[in-house]
PDB file of C-alpha atoms in Angstrom:
ATOM      1  CA  ASP A 965     -23.424  -7.178   6.398  1.00 71.00           C
ATOM      2  CA  VAL A 966     -21.280  -5.277   3.937  1.00 69.00           C
ATOM      3  CA  LYS A 967     -19.291  -7.600   1.796  1.00 91.00           C
ATOM      4  CA  VAL A 968     -16.239  -6.655  -0.229  1.00 96.00           C
ATOM      5  CA  THR A 969     -14.669  -9.508  -2.105  1.00 96.00           C
ATOM      6  CA  GLN A 970     -11.370  -9.665  -3.929  1.00 96.00           C
ATOM      7  CA  SER A 971     -10.692 -12.116  -6.703  1.00 91.00           C
ATOM      8  CA  SER A 972      -7.692 -13.848  -5.155  1.00 92.00           C
ATOM      9  CA  ARG A 973      -6.134 -14.152  -1.701  1.00 95.00           C
ATOM     10  CA  TYR A 974      -2.724 -15.052  -3.101  1.00 97.00           C
ATOM     11  CA  LEU A 975      -1.275 -14.403  -6.517  1.00 97.00           C
ATOM     12  CA  VAL A 976       2.146 -15.074  -7.999  1.00 98.00           C
ATOM     13  CA  LYS A 977       3.078 -13.368 -11.261  1.00 98.00           C
ATOM     14  CA  ARG A 978       6.214 -12.923 -13.301  1.00 98.00           C
ATOM     15  CA  THR A 979       7.930  -9.627 -14.030  1.00 98.00           C
ATOM     16  CA  GLY A 980       6.397  -7.972 -17.075  1.00 97.00           C
ATOM     17  CA  GLU A 981       3.043  -9.731 -16.856  1.00 97.00           C
ATOM     18  CA  LYS A 982      -0.194  -7.778 -16.955  1.00 97.00           C
ATOM     19  CA  VAL A 983      -2.058  -8.327 -13.697  1.00 97.00           C
ATOM     20  CA  PHE A 984      -5.729  -7.745 -12.935  1.00 97.00           C
ATOM     21  CA  LEU A 985      -6.986  -7.476  -9.374  1.00 98.00           C
ATOM     22  CA  GLU A 986     -10.749  -7.477  -9.076  1.00 97.00           C
ATOM     23  CA  CYS A 987     -12.873  -6.072  -6.290  1.00 97.00           C
ATOM     24  CA  VAL A 988     -16.632  -6.400  -5.924  1.00 98.00           C
ATOM     25  CA  GLN A 989     -18.895  -4.866  -3.275  1.00 97.00           C
ATOM     26  CA  ASP A 990     -22.523  -5.686  -2.633  1.00 95.00           C
ATOM     27  CA  MET A 991     -23.674  -2.558  -0.768  1.00 93.00           C
ATOM     28  CA  ASP A 992     -24.316  -0.200  -3.666  1.00 94.00           C
ATOM     29  CA  HIS A 993     -21.530   2.087  -2.451  1.00 94.00           C
ATOM     30  CA  GLU A 994     -20.534   4.993  -4.641  1.00 94.00           C
ATOM     31  CA  ASN A 995     -16.960   5.148  -3.353  1.00 95.00           C
ATOM     32  CA  MET A 996     -14.283   2.549  -3.966  1.00 97.00           C
ATOM     33  CA  PHE A 997     -10.571   2.552  -3.192  1.00 97.00           C
ATOM     34  CA  TRP A 998      -7.414   0.578  -3.860  1.00 98.00           C
ATOM     35  CA  TYR A 999      -4.576   0.543  -1.340  1.00 98.00           C
ATOM     36  CA  ARG A1000      -1.340  -1.322  -0.951  1.00 98.00           C
ATOM     37  CA  GLN A1001       0.040  -2.182   2.465  1.00 97.00           C
ATOM     38  CA  ASP A1002       3.719  -2.778   3.093  1.00 96.00           C
ATOM     39  CA  PRO A1003       5.602  -3.350   6.366  1.00 92.00           C
ATOM     40  CA  GLY A1004       6.917  -0.075   7.711  1.00 89.00           C
ATOM     41  CA  LEU A1005       5.023   1.959   5.122  1.00 92.00           C
ATOM     42  CA  GLY A1006       1.438   1.363   6.160  1.00 91.00           C
ATOM     43  CA  LEU A1007      -1.578   1.714   3.912  1.00 95.00           C
ATOM     44  CA  ARG A1008      -1.053   3.847   0.844  1.00 95.00           C
ATOM     45  CA  LEU A1009      -3.781   4.920  -1.542  1.00 95.00           C
ATOM     46  CA  ILE A1010      -3.257   3.987  -5.186  1.00 97.00           C
ATOM     47  CA  TYR A1011      -6.494   5.047  -6.872  1.00 97.00           C
ATOM     48  CA  PHE A1012     -10.050   5.817  -5.883  1.00 96.00           C
ATOM     49  CA  SER A1013     -13.394   6.319  -7.545  1.00 96.00           C
ATOM     50  CA  TYR A1014     -16.484   8.196  -6.447  1.00 94.00           C
ATOM     51  CA  ASP A1015     -18.679   7.024  -9.313  1.00 93.00           C
ATOM     52  CA  VAL A1016     -18.863   4.707 -12.290  1.00 93.00           C
ATOM     53  CA  LYS A1017     -16.402   5.669 -15.021  1.00 87.00           C
ATOM     54  CA  MET A1018     -14.729   8.074 -12.632  1.00 91.00           C
ATOM     55  CA  LYS A1019     -11.225   7.616 -11.217  1.00 95.00           C
ATOM     56  CA  GLU A1020      -8.788   9.723  -9.269  1.00 95.00           C
ATOM     57  CA  LYS A1021      -5.119   9.192  -8.548  1.00 95.00           C
ATOM     58  CA  GLY A1022      -4.114   8.567  -5.002  1.00 94.00           C
ATOM     59  CA  ASP A1023      -0.665   8.964  -3.502  1.00 92.00           C
ATOM     60  CA  ILE A1024       1.135   6.247  -5.475  1.00 95.00           C
ATOM     61  CA  PRO A1025      -0.571   5.702  -8.863  1.00 96.00           C
ATOM     62  CA  GLU A1026       2.608   5.107 -10.867  1.00 97.00           C
ATOM     63  CA  GLY A1027       2.637   1.702 -12.521  1.00 97.00           C
ATOM     64  CA  TYR A1028      -1.075   1.150 -11.935  1.00 98.00           C
ATOM     65  CA  SER A1029      -4.351   1.887 -13.666  1.00 97.00           C
ATOM     66  CA  VAL A1030      -7.956   1.219 -12.725  1.00 97.00           C
ATOM     67  CA  SER A1031     -11.280   0.505 -14.324  1.00 97.00           C
ATOM     68  CA  ARG A1032     -14.788   1.083 -13.020  1.00 97.00           C
ATOM     69  CA  GLU A1033     -17.337   0.067 -15.602  1.00 94.00           C
ATOM     70  CA  LYS A1034     -19.987  -0.973 -13.081  1.00 95.00           C
ATOM     71  CA  LYS A1035     -20.810   0.496  -9.703  1.00 96.00           C
ATOM     72  CA  GLU A1036     -20.070  -2.665  -7.786  1.00 96.00           C
ATOM     73  CA  ARG A1037     -16.756  -3.519  -9.427  1.00 97.00           C
ATOM     74  CA  PHE A1038     -13.405  -1.721  -9.255  1.00 97.00           C
ATOM     75  CA  SER A1039     -10.408  -3.283 -10.945  1.00 97.00           C
ATOM     76  CA  LEU A1040      -6.746  -2.541 -10.382  1.00 98.00           C
ATOM     77  CA  ILE A1041      -4.419  -3.198 -13.294  1.00 98.00           C
ATOM     78  CA  LEU A1042      -0.669  -3.578 -13.222  1.00 98.00           C
ATOM     79  CA  GLU A1043       0.274  -3.006 -16.840  1.00 95.00           C
ATOM     80  CA  SER A1044       3.717  -4.586 -16.516  1.00 97.00           C
ATOM     81  CA  ALA A1045       4.313  -6.090 -13.106  1.00 98.00           C
ATOM     82  CA  SER A1046       7.603  -5.371 -11.389  1.00 98.00           C
ATOM     83  CA  THR A1047       9.161  -6.857  -8.267  1.00 98.00           C
ATOM     84  CA  ASN A1048       8.624  -3.620  -6.338  1.00 97.00           C
ATOM     85  CA  GLN A1049       4.889  -4.170  -6.754  1.00 98.00           C
ATOM     86  CA  THR A1050       5.041  -7.222  -4.530  1.00 98.00           C
ATOM     87  CA  SER A1051       2.661  -6.252  -1.757  1.00 98.00           C
ATOM     88  CA  MET A1052      -0.677  -6.759  -0.029  1.00 97.00           C
ATOM     89  CA  TYR A1053      -3.415  -5.068  -2.041  1.00 98.00           C
ATOM     90  CA  LEU A1054      -6.574  -4.007  -0.245  1.00 98.00           C
ATOM     91  CA  CYS A1055      -9.779  -2.828  -1.832  1.00 98.00           C
ATOM     92  CA  ALA A1056     -12.363  -0.807   0.094  1.00 97.00           C
ATOM     93  CA  SER A1057     -15.787   0.646  -0.528  1.00 96.00           C
ATOM     94  CA  SER A1058     -17.841   3.190   1.363  1.00 93.00           C
ATOM     95  CA  TYR A1059     -20.990   5.269   1.467  1.00 91.00           C
ATOM     96  CA  ARG A1060     -19.307   7.875   3.657  1.00 86.00           C
ATOM     97  CA  VAL A1061     -15.653   8.335   2.713  1.00 83.00           C
ATOM     98  CA  TYR A1062     -14.348   7.810   6.232  1.00 86.00           C
ATOM     99  CA  GLU A1063     -16.272   4.594   6.929  1.00 89.00           C
ATOM    100  CA  GLN A1064     -14.494   2.289   4.556  1.00 93.00           C
ATOM    101  CA  TYR A1065     -15.163  -1.433   4.361  1.00 95.00           C
ATOM    102  CA  PHE A1066     -12.167  -3.429   3.278  1.00 97.00           C
ATOM    103  CA  GLY A1067     -11.896  -6.669   1.416  1.00 97.00           C
ATOM    104  CA  PRO A1068      -9.678  -9.494   2.722  1.00 96.00           C
ATOM    105  CA  GLY A1069      -6.762  -8.434   0.552  1.00 97.00           C
ATOM    106  CA  THR A1070      -4.704 -10.011  -2.213  1.00 97.00           C
ATOM    107  CA  ARG A1071      -1.102 -10.852  -1.455  1.00 97.00           C
ATOM    108  CA  LEU A1072       0.692 -10.405  -4.759  1.00 98.00           C
ATOM    109  CA  THR A1073       4.187 -11.716  -5.327  1.00 98.00           C
ATOM    110  CA  VAL A1074       6.029 -10.680  -8.484  1.00 98.00           C
ATOM    111  CA  THR A1075       9.051 -12.823  -9.267  1.00 97.00           C
TER     112      THR A1075
ATOM    113  CA  ARG B 293       5.999  16.931   9.964  1.00 61.00           C
ATOM    114  CA  LYS B 294       4.525  13.861   8.321  1.00 70.00           C
ATOM    115  CA  GLU B 295       0.784  13.938   7.712  1.00 87.00           C
ATOM    116  CA  VAL B 296      -0.017  11.318  10.334  1.00 92.00           C
ATOM    117  CA  GLU B 297       2.479   9.938  12.831  1.00 94.00           C
ATOM    118  CA  GLN B 298       2.087   7.137  15.316  1.00 95.00           C
ATOM    119  CA  ASP B 299       4.389   5.322  17.697  1.00 94.00           C
ATOM    120  CA  PRO B 300       4.667   1.856  16.120  1.00 93.00           C
ATOM    121  CA  GLY B 301       4.993   0.127  19.503  1.00 92.00           C
ATOM    122  CA  PRO B 302       4.595  -2.643  20.334  1.00 95.00           C
ATOM    123  CA  PHE B 303       2.778  -1.798  23.510  1.00 96.00           C
ATOM    124  CA  ASN B 304       2.789  -4.929  25.661  1.00 97.00           C
ATOM    125  CA  VAL B 305       0.289  -4.648  28.508  1.00 97.00           C
ATOM    126  CA  PRO B 306      -1.260  -7.110  30.965  1.00 98.00           C
ATOM    127  CA  GLU B 307      -4.948  -7.907  30.883  1.00 98.00           C
ATOM    128  CA  GLY B 308      -6.953  -5.338  32.778  1.00 98.00           C
ATOM    129  CA  ALA B 309      -4.479  -2.527  32.211  1.00 98.00           C
ATOM    130  CA  THR B 310      -5.293   0.874  30.769  1.00 98.00           C
ATOM    131  CA  VAL B 311      -3.308   1.863  27.705  1.00 97.00           C
ATOM    132  CA  ALA B 312      -3.277   4.995  25.579  1.00 96.00           C
ATOM    133  CA  PHE B 313      -1.901   5.784  22.146  1.00 92.00           C
ATOM    134  CA  ASN B 314      -1.357   9.163  20.574  1.00 94.00           C
ATOM    135  CA  CYS B 315      -1.367  10.171  16.957  1.00 95.00           C
ATOM    136  CA  THR B 316      -0.124  13.510  15.641  1.00 95.00           C
ATOM    137  CA  TYR B 317      -1.341  15.078  12.425  1.00 92.00           C
ATOM    138  CA  SER B 318      -0.084  17.960  10.318  1.00 90.00           C
ATOM    139  CA  ASN B 319      -3.199  19.264   8.578  1.00 85.00           C
ATOM    140  CA  SER B 320      -4.559  21.858  10.988  1.00 84.00           C
ATOM    141  CA  ALA B 321      -7.681  22.204   8.852  1.00 84.00           C
ATOM    142  CA  SER B 322      -8.794  18.618   9.523  1.00 83.00           C
ATOM    143  CA  GLN B 323     -12.140  18.505  11.285  1.00 83.00           C
ATOM    144  CA  SER B 324     -12.680  14.831  11.836  1.00 85.00           C
ATOM    145  CA  PHE B 325     -10.467  11.910  12.709  1.00 91.00           C
ATOM    146  CA  PHE B 326     -10.836   8.182  12.940  1.00 93.00           C
ATOM    147  CA  TRP B 327      -9.356   5.113  14.539  1.00 96.00           C
ATOM    148  CA  TYR B 328      -9.312   1.842  12.633  1.00 97.00           C
ATOM    149  CA  ARG B 329      -8.354  -1.513  14.059  1.00 98.00           C
ATOM    150  CA  GLN B 330      -6.473  -4.181  12.106  1.00 97.00           C
ATOM    151  CA  ASP B 331      -6.114  -7.678  13.488  1.00 97.00           C
ATOM    152  CA  CYS B 332      -3.140  -9.748  12.422  1.00 94.00           C
ATOM    153  CA  ARG B 333      -3.501 -10.861   8.797  1.00 92.00           C
ATOM    154  CA  LYS B 334      -6.938  -9.235   8.548  1.00 95.00           C
ATOM    155  CA  GLU B 335      -8.336  -6.143   6.918  1.00 96.00           C
ATOM    156  CA  PRO B 336      -8.714  -2.812   8.763  1.00 97.00           C
ATOM    157  CA  LYS B 337     -12.081  -1.997  10.303  1.00 96.00           C
ATOM    158  CA  LEU B 338     -13.452   1.296  11.563  1.00 94.00           C
ATOM    159  CA  LEU B 339     -13.285   1.459  15.349  1.00 95.00           C
ATOM    160  CA  MET B 340     -14.253   5.016  16.253  1.00 93.00           C
ATOM    161  CA  SER B 341     -14.739   8.500  14.933  1.00 91.00           C
ATOM    162  CA  VAL B 342     -13.254  11.474  16.783  1.00 89.00           C
ATOM    163  CA  TYR B 343     -14.787  14.906  16.642  1.00 81.00           C
ATOM    164  CA  SER B 344     -14.108  18.003  18.685  1.00 79.00           C
ATOM    165  CA  SER B 345     -15.990  16.699  21.706  1.00 78.00           C
ATOM    166  CA  GLY B 346     -14.260  13.337  21.718  1.00 84.00           C
ATOM    167  CA  ASN B 347     -15.994  10.003  21.666  1.00 91.00           C
ATOM    168  CA  GLU B 348     -16.536   7.147  24.094  1.00 92.00           C
ATOM    169  CA  ASP B 349     -17.667   3.627  23.296  1.00 93.00           C
ATOM    170  CA  GLY B 350     -17.556   1.223  26.190  1.00 96.00           C
ATOM    171  CA  ARG B 351     -13.942   0.710  27.201  1.00 97.00           C
ATOM    172  CA  PHE B 352     -12.656   2.886  24.377  1.00 97.00           C
ATOM    173  CA  THR B 353     -12.294   6.661  24.529  1.00 96.00           C
ATOM    174  CA  ALA B 354     -10.973   8.834  21.738  1.00 95.00           C
ATOM    175  CA  GLN B 355     -10.064  12.459  22.273  1.00 93.00           C
ATOM    176  CA  LEU B 356      -8.850  15.348  20.175  1.00 92.00           C
ATOM    177  CA  ASN B 357      -6.343  18.005  21.176  1.00 91.00           C
ATOM    178  CA  ARG B 358      -6.623  20.493  18.371  1.00 90.00           C
ATOM    179  CA  ALA B 359      -4.106  22.974  19.816  1.00 90.00           C
ATOM    180  CA  SER B 360      -1.357  20.361  19.840  1.00 91.00           C
ATOM    181  CA  GLN B 361      -2.699  18.542  16.780  1.00 92.00           C
ATOM    182  CA  TYR B 362      -2.986  15.084  18.195  1.00 92.00           C
ATOM    183  CA  ILE B 363      -5.686  12.541  18.853  1.00 94.00           C
ATOM    184  CA  SER B 364      -5.571   9.828  21.446  1.00 95.00           C
ATOM    185  CA  LEU B 365      -7.139   6.440  21.970  1.00 97.00           C
ATOM    186  CA  LEU B 366      -7.570   5.140  25.502  1.00 97.00           C
ATOM    187  CA  ILE B 367      -8.445   1.523  26.190  1.00 98.00           C
ATOM    188  CA  ARG B 368      -9.521   0.637  29.715  1.00 98.00           C
ATOM    189  CA  ASP B 369      -9.593  -2.843  31.222  1.00 98.00           C
ATOM    190  CA  SER B 370      -7.656  -4.340  28.290  1.00 98.00           C
ATOM    191  CA  LYS B 371      -8.753  -7.731  26.991  1.00 98.00           C
ATOM    192  CA  LEU B 372      -6.713 -10.304  25.114  1.00 98.00           C
ATOM    193  CA  SER B 373      -9.010  -9.665  22.156  1.00 97.00           C
ATOM    194  CA  ASP B 374      -7.874  -6.038  22.037  1.00 98.00           C
ATOM    195  CA  SER B 375      -4.521  -7.208  20.656  1.00 98.00           C
ATOM    196  CA  ALA B 376      -4.298  -5.617  17.226  1.00 98.00           C
ATOM    197  CA  THR B 377      -2.772  -2.740  15.313  1.00 97.00           C
ATOM    198  CA  TYR B 378      -4.580   0.561  15.749  1.00 98.00           C
ATOM    199  CA  LEU B 379      -4.496   2.901  12.766  1.00 97.00           C
ATOM    200  CA  CYS B 380      -4.993   6.624  13.107  1.00 95.00           C
ATOM    201  CA  VAL B 381      -6.773   8.089  10.074  1.00 94.00           C
ATOM    202  CA  VAL B 382      -7.059  11.713   8.997  1.00 91.00           C
ATOM    203  CA  PRO B 383      -8.774  13.240   5.958  1.00 85.00           C
ATOM    204  CA  SER B 384      -6.392  15.182   3.776  1.00 79.00           C
ATOM    205  CA  GLY B 385      -6.809  17.842   1.162  1.00 70.00           C
ATOM    206  CA  ASN B 386      -5.714  15.735  -1.773  1.00 70.00           C
ATOM    207  CA  THR B 387      -6.424  12.244  -0.520  1.00 77.00           C
ATOM    208  CA  PRO B 388      -9.728  11.025   0.930  1.00 85.00           C
ATOM    209  CA  LEU B 389      -8.064   9.510   3.978  1.00 88.00           C
ATOM    210  CA  VAL B 390      -4.478   9.275   5.152  1.00 91.00           C
ATOM    211  CA  PHE B 391      -3.725   6.243   7.297  1.00 94.00           C
ATOM    212  CA  GLY B 392      -1.023   6.260   9.930  1.00 94.00           C
ATOM    213  CA  LYS B 393       1.356   3.314  10.005  1.00 95.00           C
ATOM    214  CA  GLY B 394      -0.314   1.997  13.113  1.00 96.00           C
ATOM    215  CA  THR B 395       0.456   1.220  16.731  1.00 97.00           C
ATOM    216  CA  ARG B 396       0.692  -2.430  17.672  1.00 97.00           C
ATOM    217  CA  LEU B 397      -0.908  -3.500  20.934  1.00 98.00           C
ATOM    218  CA  SER B 398      -0.325  -6.856  22.543  1.00 97.00           C
ATOM    219  CA  VAL B 399      -2.395  -7.690  25.628  1.00 98.00           C
ATOM    220  CA  ILE B 400      -0.796 -10.423  27.692  1.00 97.00           C
ATOM    221  CA  ALA B 401      -2.546 -12.851  30.035  1.00 95.00           C
TER     222      ALA B 401
END
């Protein structure tokens, strides 16, 4: 079974804090993705990576950065958290781009 | 037209009913399409792929109407366990996949 794990299920941070969301997959997938999901807006792609050290901007990269130092790990960084970044964050990995396996999500609240 | 559009629902249907959802897309160059399923408070999971010839998997049938740029998902003999949000997904030129906002289905006993 493919397993994608995310470091926290729930996270509460203060405005201005630097936030790290970690994602690890155990299937040796090349492709990894970070999404946020908000009511009424659906899933939106923040960043993705097709290989180690490689990253591409998705639809809403502003306020975020990513790091992929190892194949199995893809980190999402909020340099200075803001209240409008309160959301559910979902990480996914895949061998084929369309068949993405998602982690359980991190519900981040920025106060 | 938005890249991927879905009726948000909810569709409330009795057990055993047949229900269908449509999803329209704007990128006429798209060749493949997908349906994901997301249970309440869970992560999305791939349900079916849709190619030009359509696809059938048990009670689920997905079809493509390229001329009108929509795909459909038909669920026959609905079960309580089919209650979920169904996400239409389309590859896009700039983004690997574009997810629709989803259609919520509630199957009632």
